[in-house]
Amino acid sequence: MAGEVRWRDCRTCHAVTAPDGAELARGGRSGPNLYGIANRPAASDSAFRFYSNDLRAAGAAGLRWTEDNFVAYLAEPDQFLQEVTGNPDAESGMHVQLRSGARELFEYLRELSN
């Protein structure tokens, strides 16, 4: 599965852990848990304390991780956030870009969470 292959690039920072603690996809803890990411509000993992202020503001203003938003964010995180917030100085806090395979990754994460 292409999404699972893409996950290998993400697992350095992220894990997919179910609410009961089951690790569905092992990974790091320097990024938020991606369990249930599909249509989840941005910056809403309460266990993750290191969201940028701009990403928190975007989430509070209604940004959700739809497939299209997820793909656009991964392609260019800061630019996406700048466009969404209207703030040319907005920063995402994520320093990795994924220009291909993001749709497959989104589907993989959605399947893991179901």
mmCIF file of C-alpha atoms in Angstrom:
data_model
loop_
_atom_site.group_PDB
_atom_site.id
_atom_site.type_symbol
_atom_site.label_atom_id
_atom_site.label_comp_id
_atom_site.label_asym_id
_atom_site.label_seq_id
_atom_site.Cartn_x
_atom_site.Cartn_y
_atom_site.Cartn_z
ATOM 1 C CA MET A 1 0.000 0.000 0.000
ATOM 2 C CA ALA A 2 1.444 3.369 -1.058
ATOM 3 C CA GLY A 3 0.202 5.155 2.060
ATOM 4 C CA GLU A 4 1.994 2.711 4.314
ATOM 5 C CA VAL A 5 5.211 3.332 2.382
ATOM 6 C CA ARG A 6 4.733 7.094 2.842
ATOM 7 C CA TRP A 7 4.119 6.551 6.549
ATOM 8 C CA ARG A 8 7.759 5.502 6.892
ATOM 9 C CA ASP A 9 8.729 9.129 6.232
ATOM 10 C CA CYS A 10 6.367 10.349 8.971
ATOM 11 C CA ARG A 11 6.985 7.875 11.750
ATOM 12 C CA THR A 12 10.177 9.567 12.851
ATOM 13 C CA CYS A 13 7.992 12.247 14.456
ATOM 14 C CA HIS A 14 4.448 10.826 14.535
ATOM 15 C CA ALA A 15 2.644 7.743 15.821
ATOM 16 C CA VAL A 16 -0.893 6.471 15.355
ATOM 17 C CA THR A 17 -2.172 5.488 18.791
ATOM 18 C CA ALA A 18 -5.810 4.597 19.490
ATOM 19 C CA PRO A 19 -7.612 6.115 22.495
ATOM 20 C CA ASP A 20 -7.219 2.803 24.359
ATOM 21 C CA GLY A 21 -3.435 3.086 23.988
ATOM 22 C CA ALA A 22 -3.062 0.506 21.227
ATOM 23 C CA GLU A 23 -0.240 1.517 18.896
ATOM 24 C CA LEU A 24 -1.592 1.063 15.397
ATOM 25 C CA ALA A 25 1.539 2.463 13.758
ATOM 26 C CA ARG A 26 4.659 2.909 15.846
ATOM 27 C CA GLY A 27 6.452 6.192 15.630
ATOM 28 C CA GLY A 28 7.982 9.118 17.408
ATOM 29 C CA ARG A 29 6.449 11.549 19.843
ATOM 30 C CA SER A 30 7.900 14.851 18.654
ATOM 31 C CA GLY A 31 4.800 15.360 16.479
ATOM 32 C CA PRO A 32 1.112 14.911 17.330
ATOM 33 C CA ASN A 33 -0.664 11.559 17.297
ATOM 34 C CA LEU A 34 -2.293 11.105 13.891
ATOM 35 C CA TYR A 35 -5.056 8.781 15.075
ATOM 36 C CA GLY A 36 -8.399 10.048 13.754
ATOM 37 C CA ILE A 37 -6.790 12.809 11.683
ATOM 38 C CA ALA A 38 -9.504 12.638 8.992
ATOM 39 C CA ASN A 39 -11.727 15.706 9.435
ATOM 40 C CA ARG A 40 -10.268 16.428 12.888
ATOM 41 C CA PRO A 41 -9.815 20.102 13.805
ATOM 42 C CA ALA A 42 -6.250 21.321 13.356
ATOM 43 C CA ALA A 43 -4.115 21.444 16.515
ATOM 44 C CA SER A 44 -6.635 19.384 18.494
ATOM 45 C CA ASP A 45 -4.518 16.586 19.983
ATOM 46 C CA SER A 46 -4.706 17.609 23.634
ATOM 47 C CA ALA A 47 -1.698 15.445 24.516
ATOM 48 C CA PHE A 48 0.553 17.384 22.122
ATOM 49 C CA ARG A 49 1.814 20.660 23.568
ATOM 50 C CA PHE A 50 4.038 21.949 20.778
ATOM 51 C CA TYR A 51 1.653 23.223 18.105
ATOM 52 C CA SER A 52 2.609 26.602 16.707
ATOM 53 C CA ASN A 53 0.423 29.497 17.815
ATOM 54 C CA ASP A 54 -0.583 30.015 14.183
ATOM 55 C CA LEU A 55 -1.743 26.410 13.770
ATOM 56 C CA ARG A 56 -3.671 26.653 17.048
ATOM 57 C CA ALA A 57 -5.348 29.842 15.806
ATOM 58 C CA ALA A 58 -6.256 28.189 12.497
ATOM 59 C CA GLY A 59 -7.787 25.234 14.340
ATOM 60 C CA ALA A 60 -9.741 27.554 16.628
ATOM 61 C CA ALA A 61 -11.006 29.384 13.536
ATOM 62 C CA GLY A 62 -12.360 26.130 12.089
ATOM 63 C CA LEU A 63 -9.556 24.547 10.048
ATOM 64 C CA ARG A 64 -10.182 20.814 9.750
ATOM 65 C CA TRP A 65 -7.989 18.132 8.244
ATOM 66 C CA THR A 66 -10.020 17.288 5.186
ATOM 67 C CA GLU A 67 -8.162 15.295 2.570
ATOM 68 C CA ASP A 68 -7.555 18.409 0.449
ATOM 69 C CA ASN A 69 -6.325 20.464 3.418
ATOM 70 C CA PHE A 70 -4.054 17.632 4.552
ATOM 71 C CA VAL A 71 -2.524 17.294 1.082
ATOM 72 C CA ALA A 72 -2.005 21.047 0.680
ATOM 73 C CA TYR A 73 -0.518 21.368 4.168
ATOM 74 C CA LEU A 74 1.972 18.558 3.629
ATOM 75 C CA ALA A 75 3.103 20.004 0.305
ATOM 76 C CA GLU A 76 4.011 23.380 1.831
ATOM 77 C CA PRO A 77 3.098 23.676 5.538
ATOM 78 C CA ASP A 78 3.983 27.325 6.150
ATOM 79 C CA GLN A 79 2.547 28.560 2.849
ATOM 80 C CA PHE A 80 -0.685 26.658 3.468
ATOM 81 C CA LEU A 81 -1.037 28.180 6.918
ATOM 82 C CA GLN A 82 -0.245 31.659 5.597
ATOM 83 C CA GLU A 83 -3.014 31.319 3.014
ATOM 84 C CA VAL A 84 -5.533 29.899 5.493
ATOM 85 C CA THR A 85 -4.883 32.506 8.179
ATOM 86 C CA GLY A 86 -4.186 35.470 5.899
ATOM 87 C CA ASN A 87 -1.020 36.062 7.930
ATOM 88 C CA PRO A 88 2.055 36.234 5.671
ATOM 89 C CA ASP A 89 4.265 35.461 8.680
ATOM 90 C CA ALA A 90 2.366 32.370 9.885
ATOM 91 C CA GLU A 91 4.503 29.359 10.709
ATOM 92 C CA SER A 92 3.368 25.778 11.031
ATOM 93 C CA GLY A 93 6.142 24.357 13.158
ATOM 94 C CA MET A 94 6.435 21.409 10.757
ATOM 95 C CA HIS A 95 9.653 21.396 8.803
ATOM 96 C CA VAL A 96 8.986 18.464 6.489
ATOM 97 C CA GLN A 97 7.294 18.642 3.107
ATOM 98 C CA LEU A 98 5.577 15.807 1.269
ATOM 99 C CA ARG A 99 4.877 16.782 -2.319
ATOM 100 C CA SER A 100 3.684 13.383 -3.518
ATOM 101 C CA GLY A 101 1.806 10.537 -1.909
ATOM 102 C CA ALA A 102 -0.111 12.646 0.610
ATOM 103 C CA ARG A 103 -3.526 11.415 -0.569
ATOM 104 C CA GLU A 104 -2.417 7.827 -0.129
ATOM 105 C CA LEU A 105 -1.023 8.681 3.303
ATOM 106 C CA PHE A 106 -4.320 10.314 4.297
ATOM 107 C CA GLU A 107 -6.239 7.196 3.238
ATOM 108 C CA TYR A 108 -3.814 4.962 5.139
ATOM 109 C CA LEU A 109 -4.258 7.039 8.299
ATOM 110 C CA ARG A 110 -8.037 7.037 7.853
ATOM 111 C CA GLU A 111 -8.062 3.243 7.511
ATOM 112 C CA LEU A 112 -5.881 2.788 10.603
ATOM 113 C CA SER A 113 -8.294 4.910 12.617
ATOM 114 C CA ASN A 114 -11.395 2.927 11.613
#
